[in-house]
Coordinates of C-alpha atoms and ligand atoms in Angstrom, one line a residue:
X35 CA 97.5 23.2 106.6
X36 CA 98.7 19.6 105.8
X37 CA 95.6 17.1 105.1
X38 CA 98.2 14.5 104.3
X39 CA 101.3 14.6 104.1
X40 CA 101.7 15.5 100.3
X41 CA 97.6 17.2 100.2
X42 CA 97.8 20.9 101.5
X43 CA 94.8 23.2 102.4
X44 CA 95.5 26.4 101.1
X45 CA 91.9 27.8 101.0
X46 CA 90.6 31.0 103.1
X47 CA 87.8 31.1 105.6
X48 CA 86.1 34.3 104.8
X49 CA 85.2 35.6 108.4
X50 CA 83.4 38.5 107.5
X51 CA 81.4 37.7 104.7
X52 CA 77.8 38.8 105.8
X53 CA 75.5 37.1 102.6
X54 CA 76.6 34.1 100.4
X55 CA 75.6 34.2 97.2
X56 CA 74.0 37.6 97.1
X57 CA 70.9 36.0 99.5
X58 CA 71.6 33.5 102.2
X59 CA 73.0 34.8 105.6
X60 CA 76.4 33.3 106.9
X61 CA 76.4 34.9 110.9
X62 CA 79.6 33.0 110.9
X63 CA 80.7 33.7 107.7
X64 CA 82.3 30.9 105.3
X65 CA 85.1 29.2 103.9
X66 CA 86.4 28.7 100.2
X67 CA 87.7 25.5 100.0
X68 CA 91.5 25.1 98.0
X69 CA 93.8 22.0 97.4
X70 CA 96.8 21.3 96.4
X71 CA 98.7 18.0 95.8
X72 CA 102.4 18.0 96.0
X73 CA 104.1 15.2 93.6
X74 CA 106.3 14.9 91.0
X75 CA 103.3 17.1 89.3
X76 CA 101.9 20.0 91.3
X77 CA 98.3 19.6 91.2
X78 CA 96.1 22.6 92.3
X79 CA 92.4 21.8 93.2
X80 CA 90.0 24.8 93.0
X81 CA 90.5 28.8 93.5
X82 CA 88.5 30.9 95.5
X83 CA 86.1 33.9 95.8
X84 CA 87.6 37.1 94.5
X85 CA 87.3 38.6 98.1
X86 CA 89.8 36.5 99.2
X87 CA 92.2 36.2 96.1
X88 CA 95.8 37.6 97.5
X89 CA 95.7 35.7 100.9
X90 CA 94.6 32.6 98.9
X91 CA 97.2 33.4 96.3
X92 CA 99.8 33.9 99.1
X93 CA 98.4 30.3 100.5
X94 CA 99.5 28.4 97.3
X95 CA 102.8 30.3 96.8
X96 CA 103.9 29.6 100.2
X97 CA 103.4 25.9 99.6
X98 CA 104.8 26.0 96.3
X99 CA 107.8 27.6 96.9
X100 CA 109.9 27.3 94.0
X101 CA 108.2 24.3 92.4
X102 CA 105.7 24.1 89.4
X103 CA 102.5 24.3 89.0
X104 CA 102.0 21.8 86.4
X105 CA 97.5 21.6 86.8
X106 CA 94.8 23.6 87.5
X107 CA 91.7 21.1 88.7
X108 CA 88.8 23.1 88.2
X109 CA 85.5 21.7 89.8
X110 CA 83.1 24.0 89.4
X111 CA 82.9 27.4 87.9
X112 CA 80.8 29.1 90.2
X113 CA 82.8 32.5 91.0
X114 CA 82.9 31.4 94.9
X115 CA 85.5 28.8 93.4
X116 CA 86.7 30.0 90.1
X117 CA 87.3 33.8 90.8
X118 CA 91.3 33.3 91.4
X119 CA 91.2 31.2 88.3
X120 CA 92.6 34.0 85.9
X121 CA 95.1 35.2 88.3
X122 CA 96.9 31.7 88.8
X123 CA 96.7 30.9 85.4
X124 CA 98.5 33.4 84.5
X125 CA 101.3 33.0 87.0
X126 CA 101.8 29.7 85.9
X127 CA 101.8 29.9 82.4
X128 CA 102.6 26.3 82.2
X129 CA 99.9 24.8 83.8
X130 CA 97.4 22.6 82.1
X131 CA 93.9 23.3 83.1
X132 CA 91.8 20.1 83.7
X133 CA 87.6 20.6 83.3
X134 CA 84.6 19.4 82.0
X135 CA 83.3 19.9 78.8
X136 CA 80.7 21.9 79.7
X137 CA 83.1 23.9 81.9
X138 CA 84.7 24.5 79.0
X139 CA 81.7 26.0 77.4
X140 CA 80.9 28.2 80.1
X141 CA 84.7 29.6 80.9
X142 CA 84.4 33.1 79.1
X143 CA 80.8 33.7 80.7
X144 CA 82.9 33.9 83.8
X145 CA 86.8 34.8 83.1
X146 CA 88.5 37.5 80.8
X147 CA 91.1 35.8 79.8
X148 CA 91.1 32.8 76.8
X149 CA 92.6 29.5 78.3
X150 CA 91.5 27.9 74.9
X151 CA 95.4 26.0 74.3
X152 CA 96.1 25.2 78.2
X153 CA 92.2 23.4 78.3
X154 CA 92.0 19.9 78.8
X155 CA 88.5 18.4 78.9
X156 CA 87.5 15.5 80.9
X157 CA 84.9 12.9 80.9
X158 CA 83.9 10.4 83.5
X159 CA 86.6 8.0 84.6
X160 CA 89.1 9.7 82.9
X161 CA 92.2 10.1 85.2
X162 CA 95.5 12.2 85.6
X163 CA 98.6 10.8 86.8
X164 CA 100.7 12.7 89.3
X165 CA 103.4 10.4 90.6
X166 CA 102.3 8.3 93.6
X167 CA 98.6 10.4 93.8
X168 CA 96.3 9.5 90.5
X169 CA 92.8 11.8 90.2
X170 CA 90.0 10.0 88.7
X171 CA 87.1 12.8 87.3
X172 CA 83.4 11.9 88.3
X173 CA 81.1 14.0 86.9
X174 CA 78.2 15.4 88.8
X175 CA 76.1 17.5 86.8
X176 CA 73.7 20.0 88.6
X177 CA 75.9 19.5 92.2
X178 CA 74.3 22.2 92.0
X179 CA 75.8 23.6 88.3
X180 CA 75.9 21.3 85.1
X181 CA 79.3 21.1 85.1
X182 CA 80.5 20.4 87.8
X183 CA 82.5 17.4 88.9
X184 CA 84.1 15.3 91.7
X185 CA 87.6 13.8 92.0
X186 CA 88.8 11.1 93.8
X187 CA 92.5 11.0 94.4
X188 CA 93.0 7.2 95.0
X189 CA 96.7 6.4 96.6
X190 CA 94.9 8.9 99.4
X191 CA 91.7 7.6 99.1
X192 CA 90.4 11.5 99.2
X193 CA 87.2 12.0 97.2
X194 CA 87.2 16.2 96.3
X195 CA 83.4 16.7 96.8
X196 CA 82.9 20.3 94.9
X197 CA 79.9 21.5 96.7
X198 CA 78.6 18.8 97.8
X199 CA 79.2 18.2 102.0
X200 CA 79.3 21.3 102.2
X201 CA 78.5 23.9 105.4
X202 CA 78.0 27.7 106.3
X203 CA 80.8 28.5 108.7
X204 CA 84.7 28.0 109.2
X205 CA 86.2 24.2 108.5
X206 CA 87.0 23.2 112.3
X207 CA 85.9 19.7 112.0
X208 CA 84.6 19.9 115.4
X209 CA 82.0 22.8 114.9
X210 CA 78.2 21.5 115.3
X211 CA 78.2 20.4 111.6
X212 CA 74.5 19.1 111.1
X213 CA 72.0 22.3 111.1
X214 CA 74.5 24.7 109.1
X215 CA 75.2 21.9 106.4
X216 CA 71.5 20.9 106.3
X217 CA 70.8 24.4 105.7
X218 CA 73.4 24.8 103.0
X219 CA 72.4 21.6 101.0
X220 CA 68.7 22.7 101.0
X221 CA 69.2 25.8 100.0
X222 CA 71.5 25.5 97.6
X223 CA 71.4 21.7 96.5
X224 CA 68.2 20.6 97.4
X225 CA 66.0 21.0 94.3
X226 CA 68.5 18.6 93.0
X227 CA 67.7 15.5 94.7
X228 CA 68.0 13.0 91.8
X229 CA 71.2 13.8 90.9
X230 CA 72.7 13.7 94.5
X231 CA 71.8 10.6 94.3
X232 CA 73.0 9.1 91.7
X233 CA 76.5 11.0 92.9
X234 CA 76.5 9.2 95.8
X235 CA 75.4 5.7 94.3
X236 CA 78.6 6.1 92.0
X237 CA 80.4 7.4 95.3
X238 CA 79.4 4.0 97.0
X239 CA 81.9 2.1 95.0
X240 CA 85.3 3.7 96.3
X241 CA 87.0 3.2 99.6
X242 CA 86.9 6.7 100.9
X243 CA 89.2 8.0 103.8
X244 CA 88.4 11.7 103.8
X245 CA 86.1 14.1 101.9
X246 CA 87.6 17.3 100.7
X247 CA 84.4 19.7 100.1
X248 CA 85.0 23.2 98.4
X249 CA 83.4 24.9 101.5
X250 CA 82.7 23.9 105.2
X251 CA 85.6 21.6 107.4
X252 CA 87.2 18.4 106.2
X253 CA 85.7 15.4 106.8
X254 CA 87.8 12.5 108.1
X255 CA 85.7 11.0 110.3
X256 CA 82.7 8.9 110.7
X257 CA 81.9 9.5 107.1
X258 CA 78.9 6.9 106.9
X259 CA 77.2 9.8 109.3
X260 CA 77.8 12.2 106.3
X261 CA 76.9 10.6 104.0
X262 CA 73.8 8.8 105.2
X263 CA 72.7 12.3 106.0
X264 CA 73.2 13.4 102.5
X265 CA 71.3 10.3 101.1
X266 CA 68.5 11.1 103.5
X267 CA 68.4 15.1 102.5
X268 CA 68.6 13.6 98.8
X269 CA 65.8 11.4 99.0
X270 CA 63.6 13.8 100.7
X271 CA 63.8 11.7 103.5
X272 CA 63.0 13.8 107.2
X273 CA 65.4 13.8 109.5
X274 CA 63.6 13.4 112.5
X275 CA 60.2 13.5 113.6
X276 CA 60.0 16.7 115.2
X277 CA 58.1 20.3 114.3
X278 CA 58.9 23.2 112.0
X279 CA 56.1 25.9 113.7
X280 CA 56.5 28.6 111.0
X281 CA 54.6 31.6 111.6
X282 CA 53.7 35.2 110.4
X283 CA 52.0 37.7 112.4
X284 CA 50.7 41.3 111.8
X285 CA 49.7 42.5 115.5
X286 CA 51.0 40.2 117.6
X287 CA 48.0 37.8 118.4
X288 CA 49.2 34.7 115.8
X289 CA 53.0 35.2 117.5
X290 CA 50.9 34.8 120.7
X291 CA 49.6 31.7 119.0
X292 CA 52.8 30.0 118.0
X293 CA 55.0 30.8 121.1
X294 CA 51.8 28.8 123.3
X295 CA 52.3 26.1 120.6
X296 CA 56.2 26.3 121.1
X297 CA 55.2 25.9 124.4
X298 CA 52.9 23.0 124.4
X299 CA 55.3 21.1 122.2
X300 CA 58.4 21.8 124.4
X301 CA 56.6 20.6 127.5
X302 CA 55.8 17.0 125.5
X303 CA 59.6 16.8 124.9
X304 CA 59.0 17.2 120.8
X305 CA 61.9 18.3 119.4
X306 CA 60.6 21.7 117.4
X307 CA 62.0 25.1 115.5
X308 CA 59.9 27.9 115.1
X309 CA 60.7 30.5 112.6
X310 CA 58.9 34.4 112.1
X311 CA 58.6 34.3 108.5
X312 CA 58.6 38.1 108.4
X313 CA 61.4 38.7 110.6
X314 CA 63.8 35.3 110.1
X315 CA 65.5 34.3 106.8
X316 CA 63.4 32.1 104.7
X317 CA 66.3 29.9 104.3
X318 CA 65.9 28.6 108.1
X319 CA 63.0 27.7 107.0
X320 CA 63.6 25.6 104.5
X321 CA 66.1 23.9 106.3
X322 CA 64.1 23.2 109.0
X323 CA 61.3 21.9 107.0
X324 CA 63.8 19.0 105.4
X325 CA 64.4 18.1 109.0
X326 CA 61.2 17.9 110.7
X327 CA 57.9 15.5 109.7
X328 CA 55.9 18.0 110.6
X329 CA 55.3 21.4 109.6
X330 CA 52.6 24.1 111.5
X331 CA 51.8 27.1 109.9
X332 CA 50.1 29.6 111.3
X333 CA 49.2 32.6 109.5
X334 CA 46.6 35.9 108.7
X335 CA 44.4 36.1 106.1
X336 CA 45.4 39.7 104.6
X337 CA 43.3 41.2 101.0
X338 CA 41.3 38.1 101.0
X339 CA 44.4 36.1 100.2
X340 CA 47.8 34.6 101.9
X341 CA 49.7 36.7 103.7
X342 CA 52.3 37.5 101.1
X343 CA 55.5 36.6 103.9
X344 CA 53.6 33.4 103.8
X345 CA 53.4 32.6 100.2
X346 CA 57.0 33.4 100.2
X347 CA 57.7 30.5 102.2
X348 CA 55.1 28.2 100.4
X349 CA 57.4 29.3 97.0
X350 CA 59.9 28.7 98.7
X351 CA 58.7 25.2 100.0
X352 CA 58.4 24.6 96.3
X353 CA 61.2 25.8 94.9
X354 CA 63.5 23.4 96.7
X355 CA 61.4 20.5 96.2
X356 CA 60.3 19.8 99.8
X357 CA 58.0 17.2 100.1
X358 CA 56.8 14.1 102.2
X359 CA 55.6 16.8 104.9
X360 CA 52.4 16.5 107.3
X361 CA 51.0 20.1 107.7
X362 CA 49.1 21.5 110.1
X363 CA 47.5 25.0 109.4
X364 CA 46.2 27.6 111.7
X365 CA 44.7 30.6 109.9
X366 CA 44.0 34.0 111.5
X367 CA 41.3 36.4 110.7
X368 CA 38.5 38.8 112.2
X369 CA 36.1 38.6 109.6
X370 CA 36.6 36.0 106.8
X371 CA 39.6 33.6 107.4
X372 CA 40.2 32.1 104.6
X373 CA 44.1 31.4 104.5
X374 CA 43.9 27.5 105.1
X375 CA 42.2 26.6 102.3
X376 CA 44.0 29.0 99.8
X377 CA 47.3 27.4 101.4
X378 CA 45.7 23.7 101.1
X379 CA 45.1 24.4 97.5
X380 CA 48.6 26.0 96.5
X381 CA 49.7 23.0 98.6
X382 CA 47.8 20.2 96.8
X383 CA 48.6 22.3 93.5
X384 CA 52.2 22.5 94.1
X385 CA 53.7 20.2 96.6
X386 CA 53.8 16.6 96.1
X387 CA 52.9 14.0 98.9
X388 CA 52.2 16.0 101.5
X389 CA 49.0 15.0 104.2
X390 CA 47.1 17.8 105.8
X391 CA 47.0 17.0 109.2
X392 CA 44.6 19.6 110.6
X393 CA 43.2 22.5 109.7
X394 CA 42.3 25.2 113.1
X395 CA 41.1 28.9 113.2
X396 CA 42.0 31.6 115.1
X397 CA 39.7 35.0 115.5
X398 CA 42.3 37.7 116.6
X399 CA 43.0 35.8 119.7
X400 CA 43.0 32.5 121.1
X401 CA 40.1 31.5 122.8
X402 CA 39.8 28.6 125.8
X403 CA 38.7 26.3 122.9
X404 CA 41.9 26.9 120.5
X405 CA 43.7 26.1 123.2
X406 CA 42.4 23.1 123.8
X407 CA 42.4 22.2 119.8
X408 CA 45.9 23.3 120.0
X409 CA 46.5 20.5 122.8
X410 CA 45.2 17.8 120.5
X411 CA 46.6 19.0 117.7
X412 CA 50.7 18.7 119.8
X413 CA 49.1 15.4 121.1
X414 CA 48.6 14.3 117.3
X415 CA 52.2 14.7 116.5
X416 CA 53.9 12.5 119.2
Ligands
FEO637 FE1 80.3 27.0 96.3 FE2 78.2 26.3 93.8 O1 79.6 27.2 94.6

């Protein structure tokens, strides 16, 4: 697939992948992003998963042909992008093999094969002529490895993202992009806020035309939309003002619960997501909660503690750094409730800026009055 004229996509949507990274769920499976730049030096850009090696191999032989390879770009090490590395480097003995230092350090964690004299290591700014294209190395630490880093091809105006803009799913363009890369970034990239930014403050400075991620579709257009996003996910910034109702429920009665609130909050027109937190990956979650303002959580009091599927999602809440949240909580229990305030404390313990909007109980089953504390409690978050 030609991106330009002279930059070809030679990477492999993996269809039938079930679980990313040995934990996040990919319905629609996803892709493994591959470049190569045809000059007077061949420059490849990134491998690929090892379930995918041969058709990806056959990808850059076929837009080869009889040429060269004169470099191998590597981005990031992660397996999902290095895994072909050992295979191409040793069908093109000749090619030079441009990475960080610290990529460098970490090569034989990861390959069985010593690259030692074909190395070159780069730092930031540092560039490599091609003919008419010239790559300039940015590094971006922790996007999401340390050492990883961006290139930006400059006669194209093509910046080579790594991970960053990526999304779950195959690289039509025109797919919804927004939940599935929001779900990505948090996941995966989200703890790393900081450093996305100071990516993107360094990305501010070029004229950019496309961005080439190593997963997800190419982006050509409207890139001020992708990228505001990503400074808004970076900053911990919601998205919109909507509701994350996040629930766990043991018999039924606090499912009964969220699906009235659901309710309540559809009929007001506020845009909402509700997630079982024992049945629904946790990763939804989190994505969800980097979207929305709000967050209700409605859960049972089980051994005198949290529900454990619960404290799963509050770890997980913390774990990826979300924050800036208003939290409603609605705790379930027949004889001693006690959830909200073990979840207010892990919350003020563990999560930073986050208001407590209101704090309800529910004995087994809703009662006339929850109801109408439920009401007040949509009409608060208009
Ligand atoms: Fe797609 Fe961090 O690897």
């Amino acid at each position: 697939m030609e991106i330009t004229n002279n930059i070809k996509y030679i990477g492999v949507y993996d269809e039938d992948i079930r679980i990313f990274e040995g934990q996040y769920p990919v319905s629609k499976g996803i892709s493994y992003n591959s470049y190569l730049i045809k000059d007077k030096f061949n420059a490849l850009l990134d491998t690929c998963d090892e379930r995918v090696i041969d058709k990806w191999l056959k990808n850059l032989e076929d837009e080869l042909g009889s040429d060269n390879l004169d470099y191998i770009i590597v981005s990031h090490l992660e397996p999902d992008h290095s895994a072909g590395l050992k295979e191409v480097a040793t069908k093109y003995k000749n090619a030079k093999i441009y990475m960080t230092l610290k990529a460098s350090q970490m090569l034989d964690l990861f390959l069985d094969i010593d690259l030692k004299n074909r190395i070159v290591t780069v730092k930031e700014g540092d560039s490599l002529n091609l003919g008419e294209h010239n790559l300039k190395f940015i590094m971006a630490p922790m996007i999401h490895w340390p050492e990883v880093m961006f290139s930006y091809e400059e006669t194209s105006k093509t910046l080579f993202s790594a991970d960053a803009f990526g999304r779950f799913g195959d690289i039509n363009e025109l797919t919804p992009y927004e939940d599935e890369a929001v779900r990505y970034y948090t996941n995966i990239v989200g703890k790393y806020g900081n450093q996305v930014k100071n990516i993107l403050t360094k990305a501010s400075t070029l004229e950019i035309s496309r961005i080439c991620p190593l997963h997800g579709p190419i982006l050509n257009n409207n890139l001020s939309y992708y990228i505001n996003l990503y400074l808004k996910l970076a900053s911990y910034e919601s998205l919109k003002p909507g509701v994350l109702v996040a629930y766990a429920s043991m018999h039924g009665k606090t499912k009964e619960a969220a699906l009235y609130l659901k309710d309540l909050l559809d009929k007001e027109n506020i845009e909402n997501k509700i997630i079982n937190l024992v049945e629904d990956d946790l990763s939804y979650g989190v994505g969800y909660a980097f979207t929305y303002l709000n967050i209700i959580i409605l859960s049972p009091t089980y051994d005198g503690d949290i529900f454990s599927y619960t404290k799963d999602f509050l770890n997980r809440l913390k774990a990826k750094n979300v924050l800036g949240k208003k939290i409603s909580l609605i705790e379930n229990g027949a004889w001693a409730p006690i959830s909200n305030k073990l979840i207010s404390d892990f919350i003020n313990n563990n999560l930073k800026n986050i208001t407590i909007n209101e704090t309800l109980t529910i004995k087994v089953g809703m009662t006339q009055t929850n109801k109408e504390e439920f009401k007040t409690l949509v009409s608060s978050l208009k």
